[in-house]
Coordinates of C-alpha atoms in Angstrom, one line a residue:
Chain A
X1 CA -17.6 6.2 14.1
X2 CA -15.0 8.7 14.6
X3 CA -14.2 9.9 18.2
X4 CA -13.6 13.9 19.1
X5 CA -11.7 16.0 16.0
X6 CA -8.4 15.9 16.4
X7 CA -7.4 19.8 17.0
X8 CA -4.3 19.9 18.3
X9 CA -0.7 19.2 16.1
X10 CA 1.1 18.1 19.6
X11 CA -1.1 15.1 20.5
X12 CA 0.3 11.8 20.8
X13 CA -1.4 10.5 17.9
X14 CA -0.6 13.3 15.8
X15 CA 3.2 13.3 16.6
X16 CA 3.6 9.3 16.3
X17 CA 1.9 9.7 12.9
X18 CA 4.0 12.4 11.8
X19 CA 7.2 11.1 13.1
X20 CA 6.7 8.4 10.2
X21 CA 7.9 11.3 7.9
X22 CA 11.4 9.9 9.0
X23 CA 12.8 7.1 7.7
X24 CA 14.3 5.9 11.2
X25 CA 11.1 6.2 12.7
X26 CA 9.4 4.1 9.7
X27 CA 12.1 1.2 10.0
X28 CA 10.9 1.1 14.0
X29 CA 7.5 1.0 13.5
X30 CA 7.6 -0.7 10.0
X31 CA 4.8 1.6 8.8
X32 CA 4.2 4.3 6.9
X33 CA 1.6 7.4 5.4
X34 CA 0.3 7.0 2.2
X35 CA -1.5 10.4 1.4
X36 CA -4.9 11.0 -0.9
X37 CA -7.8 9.2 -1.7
X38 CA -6.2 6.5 -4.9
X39 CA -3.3 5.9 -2.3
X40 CA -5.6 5.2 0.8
X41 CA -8.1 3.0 -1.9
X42 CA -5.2 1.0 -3.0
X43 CA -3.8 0.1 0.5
X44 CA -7.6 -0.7 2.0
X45 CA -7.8 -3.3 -0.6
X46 CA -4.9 -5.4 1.0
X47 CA -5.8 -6.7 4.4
X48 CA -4.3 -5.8 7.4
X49 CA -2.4 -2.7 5.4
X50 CA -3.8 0.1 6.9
X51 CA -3.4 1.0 10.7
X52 CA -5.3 3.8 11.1
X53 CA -6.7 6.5 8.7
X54 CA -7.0 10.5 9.3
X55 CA -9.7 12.0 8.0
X56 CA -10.5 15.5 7.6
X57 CA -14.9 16.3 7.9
X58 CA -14.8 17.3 4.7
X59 CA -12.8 14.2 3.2
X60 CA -14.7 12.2 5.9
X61 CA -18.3 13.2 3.4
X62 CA -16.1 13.3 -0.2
X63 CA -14.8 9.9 0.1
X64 CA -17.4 8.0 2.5
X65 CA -17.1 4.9 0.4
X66 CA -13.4 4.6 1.4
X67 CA -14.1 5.6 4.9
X68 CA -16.9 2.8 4.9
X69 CA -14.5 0.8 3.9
X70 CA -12.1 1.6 6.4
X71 CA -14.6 1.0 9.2
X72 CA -15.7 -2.2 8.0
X73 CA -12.2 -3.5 8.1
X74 CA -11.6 -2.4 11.8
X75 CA -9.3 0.4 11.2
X76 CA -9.3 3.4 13.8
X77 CA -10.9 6.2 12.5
X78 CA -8.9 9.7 13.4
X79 CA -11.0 13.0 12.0
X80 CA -8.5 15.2 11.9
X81 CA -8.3 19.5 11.6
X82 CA -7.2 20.6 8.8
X83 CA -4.2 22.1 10.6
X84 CA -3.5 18.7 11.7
X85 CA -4.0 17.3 8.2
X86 CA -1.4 19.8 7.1
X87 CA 1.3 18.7 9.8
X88 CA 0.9 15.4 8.8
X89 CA 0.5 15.7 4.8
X90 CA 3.8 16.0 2.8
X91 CA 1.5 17.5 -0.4
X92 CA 0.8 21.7 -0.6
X93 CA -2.6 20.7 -1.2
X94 CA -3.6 17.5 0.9
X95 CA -6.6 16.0 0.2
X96 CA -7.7 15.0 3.9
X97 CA -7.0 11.7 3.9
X98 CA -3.9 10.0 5.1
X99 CA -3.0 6.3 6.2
X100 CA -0.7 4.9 8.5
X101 CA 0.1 1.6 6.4
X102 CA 2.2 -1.5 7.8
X103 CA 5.0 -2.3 5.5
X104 CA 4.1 -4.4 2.1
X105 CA 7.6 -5.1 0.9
X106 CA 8.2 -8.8 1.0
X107 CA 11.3 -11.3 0.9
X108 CA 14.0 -11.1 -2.0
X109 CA 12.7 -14.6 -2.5
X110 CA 9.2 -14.4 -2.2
X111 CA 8.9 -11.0 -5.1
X112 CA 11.5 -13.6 -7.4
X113 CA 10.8 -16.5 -8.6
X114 CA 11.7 -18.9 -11.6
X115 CA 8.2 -17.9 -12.3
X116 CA 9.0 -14.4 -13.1
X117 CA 9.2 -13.3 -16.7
X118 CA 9.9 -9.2 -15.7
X119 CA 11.2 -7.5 -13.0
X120 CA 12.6 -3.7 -12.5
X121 CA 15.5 -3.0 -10.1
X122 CA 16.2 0.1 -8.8
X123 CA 19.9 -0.1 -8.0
X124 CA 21.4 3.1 -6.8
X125 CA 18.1 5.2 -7.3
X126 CA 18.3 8.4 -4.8
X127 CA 15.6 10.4 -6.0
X128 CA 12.3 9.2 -4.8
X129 CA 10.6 10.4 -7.4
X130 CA 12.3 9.0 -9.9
X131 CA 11.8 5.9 -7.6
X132 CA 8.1 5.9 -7.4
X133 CA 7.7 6.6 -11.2
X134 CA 9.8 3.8 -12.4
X135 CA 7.6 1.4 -10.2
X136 CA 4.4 3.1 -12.0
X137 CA 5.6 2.1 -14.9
X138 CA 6.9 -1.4 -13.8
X139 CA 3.6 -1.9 -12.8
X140 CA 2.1 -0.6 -15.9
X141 CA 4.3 -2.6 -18.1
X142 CA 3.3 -5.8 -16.3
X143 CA 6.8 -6.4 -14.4
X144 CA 6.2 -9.5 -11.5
X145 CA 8.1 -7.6 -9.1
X146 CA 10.2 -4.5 -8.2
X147 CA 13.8 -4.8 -6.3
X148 CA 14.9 -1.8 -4.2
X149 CA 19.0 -2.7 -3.7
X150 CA 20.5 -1.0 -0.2
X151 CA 21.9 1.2 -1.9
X152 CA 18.5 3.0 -3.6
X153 CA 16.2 5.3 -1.8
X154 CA 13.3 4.3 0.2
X155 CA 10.4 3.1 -1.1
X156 CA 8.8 4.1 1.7
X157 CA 9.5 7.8 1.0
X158 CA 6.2 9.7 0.6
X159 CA 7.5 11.2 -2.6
X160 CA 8.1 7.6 -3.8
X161 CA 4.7 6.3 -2.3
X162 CA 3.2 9.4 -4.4
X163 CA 4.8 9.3 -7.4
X164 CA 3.8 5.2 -7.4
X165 CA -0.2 6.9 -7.9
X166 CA -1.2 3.5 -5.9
X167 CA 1.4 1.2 -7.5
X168 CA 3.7 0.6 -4.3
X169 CA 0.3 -1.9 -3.2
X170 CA 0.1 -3.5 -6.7
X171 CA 2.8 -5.7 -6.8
X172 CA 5.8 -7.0 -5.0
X173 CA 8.1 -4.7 -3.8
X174 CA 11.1 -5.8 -2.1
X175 CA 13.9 -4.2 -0.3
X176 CA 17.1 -4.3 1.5
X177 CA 19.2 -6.7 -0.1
X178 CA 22.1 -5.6 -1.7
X179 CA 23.2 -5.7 -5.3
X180 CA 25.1 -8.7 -5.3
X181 CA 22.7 -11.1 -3.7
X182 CA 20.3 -9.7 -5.9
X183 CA 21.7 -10.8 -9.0
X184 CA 22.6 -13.9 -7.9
X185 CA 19.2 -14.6 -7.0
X186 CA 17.7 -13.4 -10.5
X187 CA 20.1 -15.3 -12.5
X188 CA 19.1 -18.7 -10.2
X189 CA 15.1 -17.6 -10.9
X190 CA 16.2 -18.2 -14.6
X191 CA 16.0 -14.5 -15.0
X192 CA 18.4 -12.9 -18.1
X193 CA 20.0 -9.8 -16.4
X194 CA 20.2 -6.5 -18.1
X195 CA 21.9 -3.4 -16.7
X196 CA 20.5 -0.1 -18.3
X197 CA 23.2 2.2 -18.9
X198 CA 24.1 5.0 -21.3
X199 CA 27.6 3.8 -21.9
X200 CA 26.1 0.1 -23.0
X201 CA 27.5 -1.6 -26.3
X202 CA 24.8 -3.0 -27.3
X203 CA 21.3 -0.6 -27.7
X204 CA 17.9 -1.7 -27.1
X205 CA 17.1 -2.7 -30.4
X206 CA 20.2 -5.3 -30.5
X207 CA 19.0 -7.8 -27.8
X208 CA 16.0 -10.5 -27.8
X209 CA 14.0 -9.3 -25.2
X210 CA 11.4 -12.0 -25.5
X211 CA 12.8 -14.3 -22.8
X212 CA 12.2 -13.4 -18.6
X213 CA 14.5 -10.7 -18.3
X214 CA 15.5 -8.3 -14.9
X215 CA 16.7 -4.5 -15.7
X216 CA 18.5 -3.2 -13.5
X217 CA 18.6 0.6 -13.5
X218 CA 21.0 3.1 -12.0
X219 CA 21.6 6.8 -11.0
X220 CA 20.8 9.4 -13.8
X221 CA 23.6 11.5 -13.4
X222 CA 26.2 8.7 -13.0
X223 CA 24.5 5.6 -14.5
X224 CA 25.5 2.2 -12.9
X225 CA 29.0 1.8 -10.8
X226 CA 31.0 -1.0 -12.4
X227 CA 30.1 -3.9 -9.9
X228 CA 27.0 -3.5 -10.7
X229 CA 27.9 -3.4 -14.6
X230 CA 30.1 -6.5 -14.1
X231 CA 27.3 -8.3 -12.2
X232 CA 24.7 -7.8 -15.1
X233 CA 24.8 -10.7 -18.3
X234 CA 24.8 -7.8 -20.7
X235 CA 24.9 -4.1 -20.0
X236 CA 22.1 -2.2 -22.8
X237 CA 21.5 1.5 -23.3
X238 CA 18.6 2.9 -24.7
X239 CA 19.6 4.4 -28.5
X240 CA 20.1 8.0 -28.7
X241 CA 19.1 9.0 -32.4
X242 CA 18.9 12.9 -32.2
X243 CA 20.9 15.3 -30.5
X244 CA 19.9 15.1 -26.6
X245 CA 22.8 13.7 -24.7
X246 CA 20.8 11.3 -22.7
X247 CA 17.6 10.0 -21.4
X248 CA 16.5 11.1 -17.9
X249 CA 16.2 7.4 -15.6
X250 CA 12.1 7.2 -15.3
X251 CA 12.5 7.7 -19.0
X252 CA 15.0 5.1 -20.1
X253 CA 13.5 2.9 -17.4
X254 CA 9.9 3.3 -19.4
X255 CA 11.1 2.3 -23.0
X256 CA 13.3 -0.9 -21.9
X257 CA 10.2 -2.0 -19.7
X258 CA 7.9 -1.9 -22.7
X259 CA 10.4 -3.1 -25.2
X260 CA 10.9 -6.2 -22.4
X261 CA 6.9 -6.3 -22.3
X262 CA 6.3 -6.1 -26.3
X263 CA 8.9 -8.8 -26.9
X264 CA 7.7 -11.5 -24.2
X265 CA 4.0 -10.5 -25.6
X266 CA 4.4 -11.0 -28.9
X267 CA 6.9 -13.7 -29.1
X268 CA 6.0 -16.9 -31.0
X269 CA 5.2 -19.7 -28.4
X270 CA 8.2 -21.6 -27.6
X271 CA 10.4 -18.5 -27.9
X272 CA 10.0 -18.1 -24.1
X273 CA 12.9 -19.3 -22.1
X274 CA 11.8 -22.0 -19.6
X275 CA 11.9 -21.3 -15.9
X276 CA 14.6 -23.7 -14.8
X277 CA 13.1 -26.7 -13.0
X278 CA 13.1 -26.4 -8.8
Chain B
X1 CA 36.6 41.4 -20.7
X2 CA 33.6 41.4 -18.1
X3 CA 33.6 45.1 -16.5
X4 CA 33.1 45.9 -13.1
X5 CA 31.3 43.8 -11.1
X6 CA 27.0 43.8 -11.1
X7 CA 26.2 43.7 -7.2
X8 CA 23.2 45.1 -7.0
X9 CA 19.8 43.8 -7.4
X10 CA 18.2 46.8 -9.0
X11 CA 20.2 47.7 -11.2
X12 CA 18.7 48.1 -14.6
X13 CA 20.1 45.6 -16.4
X14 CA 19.6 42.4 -13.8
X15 CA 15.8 43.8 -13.6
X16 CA 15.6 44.0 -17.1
X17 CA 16.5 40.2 -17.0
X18 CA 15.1 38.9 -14.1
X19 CA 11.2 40.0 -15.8
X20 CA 12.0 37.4 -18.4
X21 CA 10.8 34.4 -16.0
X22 CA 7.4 36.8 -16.5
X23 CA 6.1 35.3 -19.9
X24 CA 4.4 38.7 -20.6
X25 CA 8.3 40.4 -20.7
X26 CA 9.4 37.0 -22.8
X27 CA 6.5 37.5 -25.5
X28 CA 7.4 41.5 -25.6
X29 CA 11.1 40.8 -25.5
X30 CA 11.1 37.9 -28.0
X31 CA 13.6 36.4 -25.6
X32 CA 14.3 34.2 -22.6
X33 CA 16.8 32.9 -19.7
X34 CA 18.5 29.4 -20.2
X35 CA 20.8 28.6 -17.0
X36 CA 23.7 26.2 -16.4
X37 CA 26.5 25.2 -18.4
X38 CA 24.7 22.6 -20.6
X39 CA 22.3 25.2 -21.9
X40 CA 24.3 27.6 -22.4
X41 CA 27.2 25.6 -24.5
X42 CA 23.9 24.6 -26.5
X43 CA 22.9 27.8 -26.9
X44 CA 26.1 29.4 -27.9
X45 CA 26.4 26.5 -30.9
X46 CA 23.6 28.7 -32.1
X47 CA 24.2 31.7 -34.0
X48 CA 23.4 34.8 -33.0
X49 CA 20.8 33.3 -30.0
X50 CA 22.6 34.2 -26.9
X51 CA 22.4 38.4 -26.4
X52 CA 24.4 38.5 -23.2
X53 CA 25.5 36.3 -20.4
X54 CA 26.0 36.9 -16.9
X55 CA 28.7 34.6 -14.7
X56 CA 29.6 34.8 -11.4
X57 CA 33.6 34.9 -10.8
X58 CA 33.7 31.5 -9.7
X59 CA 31.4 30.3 -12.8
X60 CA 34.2 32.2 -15.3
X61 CA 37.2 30.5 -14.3
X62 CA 35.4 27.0 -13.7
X63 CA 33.5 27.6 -17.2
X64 CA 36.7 29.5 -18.8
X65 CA 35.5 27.5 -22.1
X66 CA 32.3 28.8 -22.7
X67 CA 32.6 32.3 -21.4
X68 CA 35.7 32.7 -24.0
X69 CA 33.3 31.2 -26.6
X70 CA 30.9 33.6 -25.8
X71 CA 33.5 36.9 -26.2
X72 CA 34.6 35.3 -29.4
X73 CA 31.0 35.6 -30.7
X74 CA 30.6 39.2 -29.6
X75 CA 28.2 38.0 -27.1
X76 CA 28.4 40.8 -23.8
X77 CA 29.8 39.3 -21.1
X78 CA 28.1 40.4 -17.5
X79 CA 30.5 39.5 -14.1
X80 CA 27.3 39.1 -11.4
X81 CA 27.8 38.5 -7.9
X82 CA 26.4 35.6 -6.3
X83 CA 23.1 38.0 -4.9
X84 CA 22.5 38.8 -8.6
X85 CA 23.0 35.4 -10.2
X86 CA 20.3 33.7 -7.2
X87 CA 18.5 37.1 -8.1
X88 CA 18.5 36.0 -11.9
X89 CA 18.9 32.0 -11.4
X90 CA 15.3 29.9 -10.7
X91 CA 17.0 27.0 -9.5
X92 CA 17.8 26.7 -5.9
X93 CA 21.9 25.9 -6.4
X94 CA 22.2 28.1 -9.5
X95 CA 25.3 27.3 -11.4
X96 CA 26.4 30.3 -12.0
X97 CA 26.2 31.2 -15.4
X98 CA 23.0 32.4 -17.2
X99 CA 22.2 33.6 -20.8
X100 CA 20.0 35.7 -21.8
X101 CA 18.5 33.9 -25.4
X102 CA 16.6 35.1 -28.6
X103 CA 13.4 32.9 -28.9
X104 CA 14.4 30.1 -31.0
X105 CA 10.9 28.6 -32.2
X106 CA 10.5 28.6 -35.8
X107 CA 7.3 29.1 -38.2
X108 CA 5.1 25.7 -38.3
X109 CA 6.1 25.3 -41.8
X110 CA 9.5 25.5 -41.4
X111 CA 9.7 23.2 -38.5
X112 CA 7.3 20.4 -40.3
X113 CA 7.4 19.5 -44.2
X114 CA 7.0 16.6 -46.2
X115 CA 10.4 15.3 -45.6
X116 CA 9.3 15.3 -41.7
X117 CA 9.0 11.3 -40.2
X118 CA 8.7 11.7 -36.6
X119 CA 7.0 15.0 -34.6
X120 CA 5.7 15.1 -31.0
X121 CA 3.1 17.4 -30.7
X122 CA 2.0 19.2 -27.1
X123 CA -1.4 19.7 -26.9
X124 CA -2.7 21.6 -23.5
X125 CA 0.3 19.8 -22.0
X126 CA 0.3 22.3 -18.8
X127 CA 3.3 21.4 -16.9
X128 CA 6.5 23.4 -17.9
X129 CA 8.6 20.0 -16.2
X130 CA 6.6 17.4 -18.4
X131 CA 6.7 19.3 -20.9
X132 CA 10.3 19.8 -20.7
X133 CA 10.7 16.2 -20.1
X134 CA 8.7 15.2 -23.7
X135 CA 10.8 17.8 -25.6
X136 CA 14.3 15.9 -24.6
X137 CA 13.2 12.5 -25.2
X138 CA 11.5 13.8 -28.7
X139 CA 15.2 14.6 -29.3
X140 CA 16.8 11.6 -28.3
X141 CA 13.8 9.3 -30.0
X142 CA 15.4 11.4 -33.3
X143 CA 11.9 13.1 -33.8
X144 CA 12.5 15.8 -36.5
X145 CA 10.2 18.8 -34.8
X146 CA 8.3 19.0 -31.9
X147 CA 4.8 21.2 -31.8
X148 CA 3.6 23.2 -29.1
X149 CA 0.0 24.3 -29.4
X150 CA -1.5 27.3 -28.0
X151 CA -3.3 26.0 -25.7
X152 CA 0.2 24.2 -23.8
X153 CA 3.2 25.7 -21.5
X154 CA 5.4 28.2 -23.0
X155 CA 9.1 26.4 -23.8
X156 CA 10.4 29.2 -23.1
X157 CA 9.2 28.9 -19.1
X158 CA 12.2 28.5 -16.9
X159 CA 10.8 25.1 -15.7
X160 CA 10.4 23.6 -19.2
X161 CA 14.0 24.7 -20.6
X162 CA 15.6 23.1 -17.5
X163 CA 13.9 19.7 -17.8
X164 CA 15.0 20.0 -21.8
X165 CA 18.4 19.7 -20.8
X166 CA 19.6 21.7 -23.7
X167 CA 17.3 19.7 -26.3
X168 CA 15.3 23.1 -27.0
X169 CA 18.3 23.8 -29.3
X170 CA 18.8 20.7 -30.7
X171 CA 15.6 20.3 -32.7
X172 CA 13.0 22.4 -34.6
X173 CA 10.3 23.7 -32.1
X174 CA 7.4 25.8 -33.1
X175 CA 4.6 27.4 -31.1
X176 CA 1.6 29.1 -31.2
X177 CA -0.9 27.7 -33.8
X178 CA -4.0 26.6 -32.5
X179 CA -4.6 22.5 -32.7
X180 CA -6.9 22.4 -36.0
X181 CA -4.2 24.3 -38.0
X182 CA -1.8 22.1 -36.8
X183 CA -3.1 19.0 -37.6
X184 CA -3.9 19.9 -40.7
X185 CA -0.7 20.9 -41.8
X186 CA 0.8 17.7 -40.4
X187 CA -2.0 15.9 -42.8
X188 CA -1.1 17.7 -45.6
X189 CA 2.8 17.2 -45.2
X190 CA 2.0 13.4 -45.4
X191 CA 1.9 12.1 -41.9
X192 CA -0.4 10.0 -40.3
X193 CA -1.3 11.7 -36.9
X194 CA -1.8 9.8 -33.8
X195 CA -3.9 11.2 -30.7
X196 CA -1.9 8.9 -27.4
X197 CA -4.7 8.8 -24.9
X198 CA -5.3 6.1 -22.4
X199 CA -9.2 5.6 -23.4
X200 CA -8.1 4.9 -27.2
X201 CA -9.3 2.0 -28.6
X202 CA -6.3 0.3 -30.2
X203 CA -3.4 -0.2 -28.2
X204 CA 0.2 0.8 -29.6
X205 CA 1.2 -2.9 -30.2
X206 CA -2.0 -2.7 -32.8
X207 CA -1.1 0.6 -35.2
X208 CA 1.7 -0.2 -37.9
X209 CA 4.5 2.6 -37.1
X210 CA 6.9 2.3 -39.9
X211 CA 5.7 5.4 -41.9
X212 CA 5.7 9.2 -41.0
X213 CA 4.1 9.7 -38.2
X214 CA 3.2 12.6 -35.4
X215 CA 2.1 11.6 -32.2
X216 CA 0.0 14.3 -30.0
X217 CA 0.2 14.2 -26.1
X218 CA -2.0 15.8 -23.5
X219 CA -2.6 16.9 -20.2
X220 CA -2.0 13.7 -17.8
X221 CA -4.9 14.3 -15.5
X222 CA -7.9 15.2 -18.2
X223 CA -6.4 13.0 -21.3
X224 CA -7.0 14.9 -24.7
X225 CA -10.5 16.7 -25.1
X226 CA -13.0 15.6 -27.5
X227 CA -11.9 18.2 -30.5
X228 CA -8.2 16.6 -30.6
X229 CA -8.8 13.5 -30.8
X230 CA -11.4 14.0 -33.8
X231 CA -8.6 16.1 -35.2
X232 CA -6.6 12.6 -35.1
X233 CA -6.6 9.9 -37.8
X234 CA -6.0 7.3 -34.9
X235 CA -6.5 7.3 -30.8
X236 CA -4.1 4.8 -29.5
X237 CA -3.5 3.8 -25.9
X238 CA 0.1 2.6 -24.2
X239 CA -1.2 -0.9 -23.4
X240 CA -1.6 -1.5 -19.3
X241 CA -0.8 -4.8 -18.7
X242 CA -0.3 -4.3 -15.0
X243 CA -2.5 -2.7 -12.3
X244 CA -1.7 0.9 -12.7
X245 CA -4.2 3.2 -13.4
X246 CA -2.7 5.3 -15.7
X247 CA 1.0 6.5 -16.8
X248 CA 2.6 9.4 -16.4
X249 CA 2.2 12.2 -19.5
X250 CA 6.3 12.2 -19.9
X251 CA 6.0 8.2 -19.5
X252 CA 3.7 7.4 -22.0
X253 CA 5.3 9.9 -24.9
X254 CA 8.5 8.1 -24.3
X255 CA 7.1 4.5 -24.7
X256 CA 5.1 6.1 -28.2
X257 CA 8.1 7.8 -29.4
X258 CA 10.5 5.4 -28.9
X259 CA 7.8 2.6 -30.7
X260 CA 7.5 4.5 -33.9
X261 CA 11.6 5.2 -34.0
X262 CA 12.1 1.3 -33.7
X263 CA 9.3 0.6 -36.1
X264 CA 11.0 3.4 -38.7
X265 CA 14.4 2.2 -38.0
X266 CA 13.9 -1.4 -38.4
X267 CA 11.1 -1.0 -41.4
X268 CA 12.4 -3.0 -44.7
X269 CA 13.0 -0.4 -47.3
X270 CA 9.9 0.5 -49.4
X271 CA 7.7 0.2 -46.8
X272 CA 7.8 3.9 -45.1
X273 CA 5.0 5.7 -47.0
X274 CA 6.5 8.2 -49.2
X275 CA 6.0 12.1 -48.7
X276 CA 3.3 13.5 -51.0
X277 CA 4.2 15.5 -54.0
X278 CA 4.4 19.8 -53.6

């Protein structure tokens, strides 16, 4: 199935894939790597997702169910060195198998709708780590969508793509739009919007969280600038009981997801704000 | 108040430091490195914790506050030039000021009674940054102690006392007993001890949190092994509503200890179980 092993880190197939390291690159080709087997499982399972996969002989014989997969689905098969696994692979210890994915994010419109009971957004988010954890847990805590605002990193970072352990092709991410038009657009969807923020008046234990709700979550070291605080219906921190003088954001972002998630699950019927009609 | 300047890499007393992020010197020592402002202004409200401190120039007139708090305590004060303190320093923009610390841990029985509600116990928890990441949030969530077995991280790793932003001198932390002893004495102290792993068969919407309660996280990738979670009077999973696989360890402790300090918090009176007599 494969052709000859790629050997050599200068060939054109090795430095296009590599190039998607960049963000400018990525926005050209709208495509990115998603490294390791979970990643590479995930992405197959959404059609048309996966470009091409590089494969090293020994990932090629670990993982021949995904590579069966792979081939099935028409996707170009690259077996790969392990020197060229390592130019391409952002981890210290790939796992010889790497995916050049088309883009999954979809429109503002499409991820929201009056539909939606929970969705995260990451407004002002720069680490990508952070990034890729707090759609994790999004995902975990059974959020209908995740917003990147312009102003957040990008979730097509492989950190973010990493730290998202699959996540990223789970449910829908969008991107781009900025903070405004977000809000806007939750609060038409019906959606009661939150702003998680240190400095909030009211804690996490003050608000009814059993209606559809959109948190919006910040920086860690400076929390959320004041348009975005003025754009939220409530701004809500996360109560500090000891002694620590904050939460770090994937933190903070995990216990008002599944406070939001406990409340809409275990709310009486009829406690549920409608979705507005159209 | 400083003397002359410490230039040189070698010299005795930056090598006697600079072994410290060697647990073997820590353990013989009995003492470890916090670095940055924040840890050392938490260390200093400590008696008697901080042996000596070493600043750069720039870090004693920016920090003029906590270098005179440290003279005040009789605490030595060490001028290092920028070579020493990246010498000394683990992080890769090192602030510039760096204390040397006693070990703070106290005795298991000092750090959990029967007046204890809330303690977070690490249990083969291997990474210094999760583990870290668990201790602050165990502050803020107002736990009362947190555990560290011997089979988990040393807190006193550089990595760990970073990610505690300070919170490893907020709150009781002990270290060193094996798991068995430690869950007995928990028992025996009147709390009901909860093994968080994701193949438990009640989820945390299921278990009744008002009363005291110790929770005791794992390593992310293997979960807890078999001899923990007999040691438990409950396994209980972070419910997935999602697709993720999994959450992250620092994820899931944050979403357990932040349930049982709502549930304690907002329990009527009466209903938290009362600490046993002796």
């Amino acid at each position: 199935m494969a052709g000859s092993e790629l050997t050599n880190i200068k060939s054109p197939r090795v430095k296009a894939a590599r190039r998607l390291t960049k963000r400018a690159f990525r926005d050209r080709d709208r495509s990115f790597l998603a490294e390791g087997p979970q990643a590479v499982r995930e992405a197959l399972a959404l059609d048309g997702v996966v470009v091409e996969l590089f494969a090293t002989a020994e990932a090629e014989t670990r993982h021949a169910d995904l590579v069966a997969a792979a081939t099935a689905a028409g996707v170009p098969l690259l077996r790969a060195s392990g020197e060229v696994m390592a130019e391409l692979a952002q981890t210290v210890t790939p796992q010889g198998l790497l995916a050049v994915c088309r883009f999954v994010h979809v429109p503002l419109e499409t991820a929201v709708t009056p539909g939606s009971t929970l969705v995260a957004v990451l407004a002002h988010v720069r680490d990508p780590g952070n990034a890729g954890t707090v759609l994790r847990t999004a995902d975990a805590a059974g959020a209908d969508a995740v917003v990147f605002t312009d102003a957040s990193v990008d979730p097509y970072n492989g950190k973010c793509v990493r730290a998202s352990a699959g996540s990223l092709f789970h449910l829908p991410v969008t991107t781009g739009a900025g903070a405004g038009r977000v809000a806007q657009h939750l609060k038409d969807s019906g959606l009661r919007v939150l702003a998680a923020d240190g400095a909030g008046e009211l804690t996490l234990d003050d608000v009814d969280l059993s209606g559809p709700t959109a948190w919006i979550f910040g920086n860690e070291a400076w929390g959320l600038p004041e348009d975005i605080l003025a754009l939220a219906d409530e701004v809500v921190r996360v109560p500090i009981h000891g002694r620590a003088e904050s939460l770090n954001l994937a933190t903070a972002a995990a216990v008002c997801l599944y406070a939001s998630a406990r409340s809409q699950r275990t709310a009486p019927a009829g406690v549920r704000r409608p979705a507005p009609a159209g």
